[in-house]
XYZ file of C-alpha atoms in Angstrom:
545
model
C 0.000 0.000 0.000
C 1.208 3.592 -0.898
C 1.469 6.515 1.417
C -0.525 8.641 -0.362
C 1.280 12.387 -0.993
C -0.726 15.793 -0.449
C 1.504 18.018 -1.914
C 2.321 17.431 -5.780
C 5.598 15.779 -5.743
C 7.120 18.368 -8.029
C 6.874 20.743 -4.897
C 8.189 18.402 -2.742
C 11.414 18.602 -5.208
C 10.985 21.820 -5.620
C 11.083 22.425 -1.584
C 13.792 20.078 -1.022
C 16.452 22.360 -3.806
C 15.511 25.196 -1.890
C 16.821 23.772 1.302
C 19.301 22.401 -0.386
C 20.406 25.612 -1.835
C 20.260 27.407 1.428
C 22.019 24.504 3.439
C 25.100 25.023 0.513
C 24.819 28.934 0.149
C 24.783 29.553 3.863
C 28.793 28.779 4.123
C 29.884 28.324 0.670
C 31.999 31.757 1.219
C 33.753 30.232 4.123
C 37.538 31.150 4.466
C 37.723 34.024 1.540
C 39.540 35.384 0.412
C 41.788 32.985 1.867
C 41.877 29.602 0.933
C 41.700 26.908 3.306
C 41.762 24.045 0.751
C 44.826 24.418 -1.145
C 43.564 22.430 -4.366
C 40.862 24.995 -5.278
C 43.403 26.933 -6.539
C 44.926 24.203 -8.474
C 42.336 23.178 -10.241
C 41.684 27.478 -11.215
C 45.741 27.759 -11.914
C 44.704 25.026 -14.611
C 41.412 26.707 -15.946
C 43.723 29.712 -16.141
C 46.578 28.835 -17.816
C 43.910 27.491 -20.772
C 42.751 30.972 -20.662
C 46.399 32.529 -20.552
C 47.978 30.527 -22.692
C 44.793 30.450 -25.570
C 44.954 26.267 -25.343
C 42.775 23.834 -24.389
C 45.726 21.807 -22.601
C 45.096 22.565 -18.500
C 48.715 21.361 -17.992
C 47.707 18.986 -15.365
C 45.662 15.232 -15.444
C 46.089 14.030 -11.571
C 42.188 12.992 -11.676
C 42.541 13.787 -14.623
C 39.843 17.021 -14.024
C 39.696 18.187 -17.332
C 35.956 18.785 -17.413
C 36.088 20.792 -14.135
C 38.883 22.946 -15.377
C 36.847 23.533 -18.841
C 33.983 24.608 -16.823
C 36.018 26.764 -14.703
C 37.265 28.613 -17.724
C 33.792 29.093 -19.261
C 33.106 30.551 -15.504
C 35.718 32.910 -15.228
C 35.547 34.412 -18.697
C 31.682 35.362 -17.702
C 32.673 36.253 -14.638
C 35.758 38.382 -16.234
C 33.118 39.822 -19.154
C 30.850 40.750 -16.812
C 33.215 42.719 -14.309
C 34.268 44.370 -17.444
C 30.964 45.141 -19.005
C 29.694 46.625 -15.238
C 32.879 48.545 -15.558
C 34.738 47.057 -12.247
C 37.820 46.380 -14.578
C 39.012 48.213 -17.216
C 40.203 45.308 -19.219
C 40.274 41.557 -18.937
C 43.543 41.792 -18.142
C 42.610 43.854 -15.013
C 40.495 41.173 -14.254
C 43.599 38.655 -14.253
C 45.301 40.731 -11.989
C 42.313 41.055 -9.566
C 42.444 37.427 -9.471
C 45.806 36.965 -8.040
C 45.250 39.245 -5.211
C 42.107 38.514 -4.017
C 41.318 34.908 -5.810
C 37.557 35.636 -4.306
C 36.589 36.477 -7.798
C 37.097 32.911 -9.318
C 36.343 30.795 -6.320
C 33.464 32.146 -4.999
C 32.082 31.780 -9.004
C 33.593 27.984 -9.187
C 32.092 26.911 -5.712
C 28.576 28.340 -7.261
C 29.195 26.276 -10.317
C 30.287 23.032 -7.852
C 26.778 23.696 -6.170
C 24.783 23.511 -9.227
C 26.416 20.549 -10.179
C 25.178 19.029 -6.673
C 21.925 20.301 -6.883
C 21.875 18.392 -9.856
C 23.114 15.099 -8.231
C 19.684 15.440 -6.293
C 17.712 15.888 -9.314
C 19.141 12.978 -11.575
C 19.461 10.721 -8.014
C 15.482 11.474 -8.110
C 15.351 10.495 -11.414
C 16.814 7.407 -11.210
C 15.030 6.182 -7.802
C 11.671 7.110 -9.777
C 12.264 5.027 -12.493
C 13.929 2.216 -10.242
C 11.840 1.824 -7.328
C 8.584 4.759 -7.304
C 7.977 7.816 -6.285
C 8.015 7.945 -2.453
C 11.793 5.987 -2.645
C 13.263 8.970 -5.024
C 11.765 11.660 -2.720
C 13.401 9.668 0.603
C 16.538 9.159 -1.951
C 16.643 12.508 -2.538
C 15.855 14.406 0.611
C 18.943 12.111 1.905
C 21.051 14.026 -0.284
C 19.910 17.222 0.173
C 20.800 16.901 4.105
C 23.945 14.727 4.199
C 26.205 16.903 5.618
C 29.272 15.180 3.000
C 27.425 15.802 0.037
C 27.087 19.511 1.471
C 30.626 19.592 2.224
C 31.956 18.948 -1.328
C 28.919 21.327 -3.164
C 30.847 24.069 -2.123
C 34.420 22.878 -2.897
C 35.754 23.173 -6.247
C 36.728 19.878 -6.785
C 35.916 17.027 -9.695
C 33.931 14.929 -6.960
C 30.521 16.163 -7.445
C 30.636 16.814 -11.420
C 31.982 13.457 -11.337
C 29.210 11.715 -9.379
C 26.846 14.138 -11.807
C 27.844 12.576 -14.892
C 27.920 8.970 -13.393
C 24.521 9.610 -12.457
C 23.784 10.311 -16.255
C 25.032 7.009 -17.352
C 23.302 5.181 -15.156
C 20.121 6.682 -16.705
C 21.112 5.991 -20.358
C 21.709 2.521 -19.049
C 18.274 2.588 -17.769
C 17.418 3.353 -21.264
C 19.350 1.062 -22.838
C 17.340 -2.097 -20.372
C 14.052 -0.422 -21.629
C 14.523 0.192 -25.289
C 17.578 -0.911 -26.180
C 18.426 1.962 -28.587
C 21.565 2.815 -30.574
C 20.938 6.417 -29.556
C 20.934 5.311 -26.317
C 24.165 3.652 -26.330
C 26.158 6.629 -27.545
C 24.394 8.584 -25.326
C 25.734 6.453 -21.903
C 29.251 6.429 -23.917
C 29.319 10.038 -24.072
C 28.517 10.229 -20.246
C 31.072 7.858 -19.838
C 33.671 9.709 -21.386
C 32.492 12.688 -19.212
C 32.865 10.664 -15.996
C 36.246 9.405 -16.893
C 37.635 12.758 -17.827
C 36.529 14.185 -14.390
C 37.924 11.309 -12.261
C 39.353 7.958 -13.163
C 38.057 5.755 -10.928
C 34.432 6.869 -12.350
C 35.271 4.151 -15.377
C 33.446 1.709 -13.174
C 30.309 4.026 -14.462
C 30.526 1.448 -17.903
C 29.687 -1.184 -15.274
C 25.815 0.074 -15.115
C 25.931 0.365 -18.891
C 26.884 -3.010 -19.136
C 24.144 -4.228 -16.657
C 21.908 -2.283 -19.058
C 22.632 -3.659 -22.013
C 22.314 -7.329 -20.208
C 18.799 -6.359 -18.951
C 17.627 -5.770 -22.490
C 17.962 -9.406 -23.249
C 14.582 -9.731 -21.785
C 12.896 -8.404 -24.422
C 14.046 -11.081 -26.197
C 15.597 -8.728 -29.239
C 19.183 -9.194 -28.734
C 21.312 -13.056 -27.842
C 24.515 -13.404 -25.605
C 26.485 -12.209 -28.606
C 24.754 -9.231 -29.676
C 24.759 -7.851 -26.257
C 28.546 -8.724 -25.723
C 29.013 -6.853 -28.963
C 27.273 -3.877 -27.971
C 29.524 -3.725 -24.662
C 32.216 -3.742 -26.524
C 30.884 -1.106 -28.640
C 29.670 1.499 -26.054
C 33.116 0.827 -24.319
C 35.357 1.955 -27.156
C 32.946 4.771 -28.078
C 33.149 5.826 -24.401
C 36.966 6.073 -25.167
C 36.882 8.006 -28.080
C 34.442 10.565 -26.276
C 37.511 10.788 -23.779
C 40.184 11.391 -26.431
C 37.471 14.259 -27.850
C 36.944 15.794 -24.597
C 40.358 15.916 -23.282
C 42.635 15.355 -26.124
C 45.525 16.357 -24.398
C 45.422 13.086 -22.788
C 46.743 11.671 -25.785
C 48.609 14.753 -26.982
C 50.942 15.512 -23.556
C 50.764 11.932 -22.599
C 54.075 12.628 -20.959
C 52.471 15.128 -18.631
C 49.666 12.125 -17.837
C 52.521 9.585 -17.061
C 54.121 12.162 -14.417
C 50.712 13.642 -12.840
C 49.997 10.417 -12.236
C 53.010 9.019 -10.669
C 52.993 12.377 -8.240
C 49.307 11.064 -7.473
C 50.178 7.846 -6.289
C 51.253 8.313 -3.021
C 51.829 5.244 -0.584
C 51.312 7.715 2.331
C 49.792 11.334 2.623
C 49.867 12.796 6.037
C 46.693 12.456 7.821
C 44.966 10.172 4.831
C 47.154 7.183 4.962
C 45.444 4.309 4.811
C 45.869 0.461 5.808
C 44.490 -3.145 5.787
C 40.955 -3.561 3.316
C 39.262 -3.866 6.999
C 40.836 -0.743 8.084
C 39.819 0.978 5.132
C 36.572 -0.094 5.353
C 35.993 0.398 8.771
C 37.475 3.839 8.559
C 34.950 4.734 5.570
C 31.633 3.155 7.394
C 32.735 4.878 10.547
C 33.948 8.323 9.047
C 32.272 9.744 5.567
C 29.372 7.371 5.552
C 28.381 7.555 8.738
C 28.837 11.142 8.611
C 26.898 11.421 5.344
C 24.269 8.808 5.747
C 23.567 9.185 9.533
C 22.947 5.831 12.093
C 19.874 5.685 11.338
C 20.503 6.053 7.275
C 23.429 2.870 7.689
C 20.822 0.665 9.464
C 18.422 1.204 6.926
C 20.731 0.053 4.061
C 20.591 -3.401 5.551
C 16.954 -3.722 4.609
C 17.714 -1.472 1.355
C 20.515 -4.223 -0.239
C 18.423 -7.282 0.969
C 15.563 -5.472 -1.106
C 17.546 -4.199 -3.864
C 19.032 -7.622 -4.512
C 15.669 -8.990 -5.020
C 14.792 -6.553 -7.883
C 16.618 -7.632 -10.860
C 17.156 -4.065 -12.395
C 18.043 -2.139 -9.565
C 20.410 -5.477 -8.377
C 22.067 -5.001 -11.587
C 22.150 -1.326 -12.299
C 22.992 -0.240 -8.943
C 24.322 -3.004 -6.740
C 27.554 -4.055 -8.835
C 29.014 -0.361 -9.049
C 28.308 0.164 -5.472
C 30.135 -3.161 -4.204
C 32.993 -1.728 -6.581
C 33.333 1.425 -5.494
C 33.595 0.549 -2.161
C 36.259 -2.131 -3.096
C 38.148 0.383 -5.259
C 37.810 2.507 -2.011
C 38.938 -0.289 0.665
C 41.899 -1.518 -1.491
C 43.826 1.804 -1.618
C 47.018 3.059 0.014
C 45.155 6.409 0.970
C 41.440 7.095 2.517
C 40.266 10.195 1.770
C 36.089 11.325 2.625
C 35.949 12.420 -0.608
C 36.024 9.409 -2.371
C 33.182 8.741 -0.669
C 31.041 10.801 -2.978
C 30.000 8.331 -5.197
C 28.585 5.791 -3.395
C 26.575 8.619 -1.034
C 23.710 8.558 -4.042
C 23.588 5.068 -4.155
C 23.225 4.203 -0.749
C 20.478 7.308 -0.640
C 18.598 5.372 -3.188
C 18.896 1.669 -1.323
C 18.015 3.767 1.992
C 14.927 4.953 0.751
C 13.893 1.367 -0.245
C 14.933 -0.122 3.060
C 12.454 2.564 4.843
C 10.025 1.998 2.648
C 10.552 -1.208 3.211
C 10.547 -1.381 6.821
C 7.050 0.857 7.134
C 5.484 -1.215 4.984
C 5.523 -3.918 7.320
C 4.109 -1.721 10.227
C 0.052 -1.775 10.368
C -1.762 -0.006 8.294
C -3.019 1.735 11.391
C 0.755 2.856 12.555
C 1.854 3.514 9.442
C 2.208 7.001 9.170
C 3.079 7.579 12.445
C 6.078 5.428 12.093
C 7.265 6.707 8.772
C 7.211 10.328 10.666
C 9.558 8.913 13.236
C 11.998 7.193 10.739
C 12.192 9.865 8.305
C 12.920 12.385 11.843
C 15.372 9.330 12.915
C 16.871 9.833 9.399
C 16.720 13.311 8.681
C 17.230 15.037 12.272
C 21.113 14.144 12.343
C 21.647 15.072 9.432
C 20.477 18.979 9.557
C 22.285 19.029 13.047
C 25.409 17.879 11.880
C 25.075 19.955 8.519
C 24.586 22.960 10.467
C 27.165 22.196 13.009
C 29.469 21.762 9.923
C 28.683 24.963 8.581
C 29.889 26.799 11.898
C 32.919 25.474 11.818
C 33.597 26.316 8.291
C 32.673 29.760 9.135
C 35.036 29.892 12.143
C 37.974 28.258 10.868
C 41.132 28.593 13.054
C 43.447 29.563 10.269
C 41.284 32.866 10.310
C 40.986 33.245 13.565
C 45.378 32.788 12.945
C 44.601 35.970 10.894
C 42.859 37.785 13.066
C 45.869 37.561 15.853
C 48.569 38.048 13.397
C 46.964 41.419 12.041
C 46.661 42.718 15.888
C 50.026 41.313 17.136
C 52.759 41.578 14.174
C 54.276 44.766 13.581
C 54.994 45.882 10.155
C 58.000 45.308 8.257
C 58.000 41.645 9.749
C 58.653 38.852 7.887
C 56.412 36.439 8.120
C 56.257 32.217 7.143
C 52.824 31.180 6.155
C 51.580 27.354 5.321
C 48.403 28.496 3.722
C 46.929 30.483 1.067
C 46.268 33.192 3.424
C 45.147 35.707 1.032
C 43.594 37.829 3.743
C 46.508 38.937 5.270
C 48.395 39.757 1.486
C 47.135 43.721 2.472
C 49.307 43.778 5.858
C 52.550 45.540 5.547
C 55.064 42.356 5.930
C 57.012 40.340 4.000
C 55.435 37.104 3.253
C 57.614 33.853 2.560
C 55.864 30.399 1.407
C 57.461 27.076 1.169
C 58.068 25.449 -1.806
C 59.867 22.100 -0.999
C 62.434 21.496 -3.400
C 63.107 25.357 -4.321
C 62.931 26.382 -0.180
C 61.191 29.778 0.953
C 59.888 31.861 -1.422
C 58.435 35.656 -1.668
C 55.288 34.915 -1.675
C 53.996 38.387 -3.025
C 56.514 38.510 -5.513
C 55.003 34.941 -6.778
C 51.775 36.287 -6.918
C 52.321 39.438 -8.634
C 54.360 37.105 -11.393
C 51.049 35.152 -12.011
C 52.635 31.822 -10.800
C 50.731 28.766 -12.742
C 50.553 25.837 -11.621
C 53.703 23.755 -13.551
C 56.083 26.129 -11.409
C 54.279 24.402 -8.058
C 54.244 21.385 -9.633
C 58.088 21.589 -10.450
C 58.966 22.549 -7.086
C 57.005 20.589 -5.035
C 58.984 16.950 -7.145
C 57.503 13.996 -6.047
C 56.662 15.330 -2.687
C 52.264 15.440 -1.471
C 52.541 18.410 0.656
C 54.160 21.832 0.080
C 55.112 22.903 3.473
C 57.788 23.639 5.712
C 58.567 20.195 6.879
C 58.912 19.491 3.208
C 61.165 21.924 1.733
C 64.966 20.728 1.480
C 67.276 20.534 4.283
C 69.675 22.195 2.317
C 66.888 25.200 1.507
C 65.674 26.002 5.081
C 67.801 28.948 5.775
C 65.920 30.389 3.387
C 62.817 30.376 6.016
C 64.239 32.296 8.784
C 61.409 35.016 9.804
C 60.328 37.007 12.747
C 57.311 34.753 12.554
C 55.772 32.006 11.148
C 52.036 30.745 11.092
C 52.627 26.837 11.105
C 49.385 24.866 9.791
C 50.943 21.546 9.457
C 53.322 21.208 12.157
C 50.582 19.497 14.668
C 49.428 16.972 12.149
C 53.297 15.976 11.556
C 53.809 15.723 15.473
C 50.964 13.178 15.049
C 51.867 11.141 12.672
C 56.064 11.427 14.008
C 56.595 7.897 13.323
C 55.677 7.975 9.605
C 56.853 11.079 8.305
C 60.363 11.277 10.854
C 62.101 13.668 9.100
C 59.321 16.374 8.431
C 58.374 16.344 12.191
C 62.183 16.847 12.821
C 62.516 19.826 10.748
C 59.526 21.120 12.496
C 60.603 20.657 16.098
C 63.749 22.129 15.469
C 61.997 25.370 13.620
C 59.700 25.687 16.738
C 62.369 25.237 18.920
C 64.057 28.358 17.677
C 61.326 30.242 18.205
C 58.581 30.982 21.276
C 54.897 29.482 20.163
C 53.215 32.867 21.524
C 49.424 31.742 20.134
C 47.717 28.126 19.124
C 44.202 27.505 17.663
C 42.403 24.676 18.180
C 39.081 23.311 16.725
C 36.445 22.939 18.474
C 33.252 20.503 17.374
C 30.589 22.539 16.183
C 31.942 25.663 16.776
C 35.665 25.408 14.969
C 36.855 23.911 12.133
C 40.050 23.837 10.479
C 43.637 22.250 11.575
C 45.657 23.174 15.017
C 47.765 26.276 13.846
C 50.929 27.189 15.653
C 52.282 30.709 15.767
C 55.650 30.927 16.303
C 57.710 34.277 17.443
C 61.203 34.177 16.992
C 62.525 37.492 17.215
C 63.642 37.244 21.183
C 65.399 34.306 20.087
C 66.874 36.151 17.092
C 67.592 38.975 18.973
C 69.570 37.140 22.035
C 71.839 35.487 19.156
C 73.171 38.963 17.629
């Protein structure tokens, strides 16, 4: 029996965006104009060196992120046109400048364009549970979405995540098209998708695996034998390909570029994301994005969600196969990251919202409703709490609360170290020095005004994850003496002392020339951000002249 609806379910979508929106808009200016995740800028320096350089190569293919970097172009030239058209700068080459010292102007734009792209997740994760399963398990599937507090988290980071999982979701409905009708149209349409997903993330390949299912499900209708349909995979896999060669063809072209980006991106250990054992990494996942994204209540519900799924021969072949894989692909790696997480947080929405379903369907008649109001509060309740709780902390980060003391307490004419794109304090009258591993301390302002891209970074950073001060040569580190430094990375290498030795070494004997004369810590709910150190060492300076 269905629970009947008294609102037109196009509202209820409707209302659902609209919180969504709010629930992504309310913090998505968090940290500017500093940056607090250093890889927003990478993936910009790559849009703009396209746009600098008049090429379609972005340089760099770590994910490989081409798609996200095209899009970020196509955002920053409006964005550029219409400064200049309102008259804010006189030329786009004002507009260039702009960008280096206050990189507000592209990331704010590029976090608005990640958002649509999540908003969209919702939409096509609706989509699919409607055509899957009915309309009360896409509205569950997609109210899920709109509140999980990771799926918030990375619609307002410019990253290929989300525009990843949006064109994974897209495949999965040509697939759904392909089981119904079997079309050739259809087939180059779930290729093209295909070649989307790949180009915005590897590991989304495993998006052919729902095309596949699809093309097996049309069997039914009795058109096509085991060969045909073998044929046809084939097919749709190599057109996929040559969709990926069309959309970034500078995977073929600068293949040398690929083989190195690649190598720098497979790290055996990353401070603070190293991973371990397959149980380890998939304890760590259950216990850390998923619960975090799904909610208790949302991971109990799955149970009943699979055991239902797997009973319903298109959604145990569309969905169920590239779920188990993903999470394999996830468990078997050297790193853990929440991130790569994303993927599987639609999925799950859609098997949740069959398990509740499910589960109230088996309650009287009589209780019915009341007990689908307490599971959907069970469900939904955590997840606006912790959402909102997230938000705070993104708002009150402690690398701008580092700010805040370093603008009262340094004088000018300091010199000053600093881990993090702290943008905000580039107006203060001090000289600013960033680390840059291989290459040691650099001017940081004198960088910026040069319009440093991103193959300089990549040049200096080697083979090295991180670009920080326990990074940067032992031969180079003279070139970091400073009346102060603003350490971001120093606590999370005191952590994790055992496995990265020498980096915690060069850090304890920085500090230790210094006196640590402020320290921000985050607080749950309130603060976000990493433990940053300030360290003053001009008494110690001083007492050595």
């Amino acid at each position: 029996m269905s629970i009947a609806w008294r609102w037109k379910p196009s509202w209820v979508l409707a209302i659902l965006l609209i919180v969504g929106l709010w629930l992504r808009l309310s913090s998505i200016g968090f940290g500017l104009p500093a940056l607090n995740d250093p890889d927003e800028l990478m993936f910009e320096l790559g849009a703009i060196r396209m746009l600098r350089g008049h090429t379609l190569n972005p340089g760099w293919f770590g994910h490989p992120a081409t798609t996200t970097m095209y899009v970020l172009a196509v955002v920053n030239v409006l964005v550029g046109l219409g400064g200049w058209i309102c008259g804010r700068f006189a030329s786009l080459e004002a507009f260039g400048t702009a960008v280096y010292a206050d990189p507000s102007w592209i990331i704010l734009p590029g976090r608005l364009a990640m958002t649509a792209f999540g908003l969209g997740t919702i939409v096509l994760a609706y989509r699919l549970a409607k055509r899957l399963a009915g309309l009360e398990v896409a509205l569950v599937a997609a109210g899920v979405l709109t509140l999980s507090p990771v799926h918030i988290t990375y619609s307002q980071i410019i990253r290929s995540d989300m525009m990843a999982c949006f064109f994974m979701l897209l495949a999965m409905l040509a697939a759904l098209d392909i089981a119904e009708r079997g079309r050739w149209r259809d087939h180059v349409l779930a290729a093209f998708w295909l070649g989307c997903a790949i180009t915005t993330k590897w590991p989304f390949a495993l998006s052919f695996l729902p095309i596949a299912g699809g093309i097996w499900l049309s069997r039914r209708s009795g058109d096509n034998s085991v060969r045909a349909c073998l044929a046809r995979m084939v097919v749709t896999g190599l057109l996929g390909l040559c969709f990926c060669a069309l959309l970034s063809p500078y995977l073929l072209l600068d293949h040398a570029t690929v083989v190195r980006n690649l190598t720098g991106e497979s790290q055996i250990r990353h401070l603070g994301s190293t991973g371990g054992t397959l149980w380890f990494n998939a304890r760590w996942y259950l216990t850390g994005p998923l619960f975090t994204g799904l909610g208790a209540a949302g991971l109990v519900l799955l149970v009943p969600g699979l055991a239902i799924a797997a009973r319903r021969p298109r959604i145990a072949v569309l969905v169920l196969p590239l779920l188990a894989s993903f999470f394999v692909v996830l468990c078997t790696q050297t790193m853990v990251w929440d991130r790569w997480a994303m993927p599987i947080l639609p999925l799950c929405a859609i098997l949740i919202a069959l398990g509740l379903r499910g589960v109230i369907f088996r309650v009287g008649e009589r209780w019915r409703g009341a007990a689908a109001a307490l599971a959907g509060a069970a469900l939904a309740l955590p997840l606006i709490l912790t959402s909102l709780a997230q938000a705070r902390e993104r708002m009150h980060d402690t690398r701008q609360l580092a700010s805040a003391w370093a603008v009262a307490h340094v004088p000018p004419g300091s010199t000053v170290l600093v881990e993090h794109f702290a943008f905000d304090l580039l107006p203060q009258p001090w000289h600013f020095l960033f680390p840059m591993a291989e290459v040691g301390c650099v001017d940081a302002a004198a960088k910026l005004h040069g319009k440093i891209g991103y193959a300089s970074i990549d040049q200096a950073r080697g083979t090295r994850a991180n670009v920080d001060y326990g990074t940067v040569a032992a031969a180079k580190r003279d070139t970091c003496r400073a009346d102060f430094a603003i350490l971001t990375q120093y606590e999370r290498y005191k952590a994790e002392r055992s496995a990265f030795p020498e980096e915690y070494a060069a850090y304890r004997d920085y500090v230790a020339r210094g006196k640590t004369v402020a320290r921000f810590v985050p607080k749950p709910g309130e603060t976000g951000g990493r433990i940053v150190t300030i360290v003053d060492f001009r008494v110690v300076q001083r007492a050595t002249r």
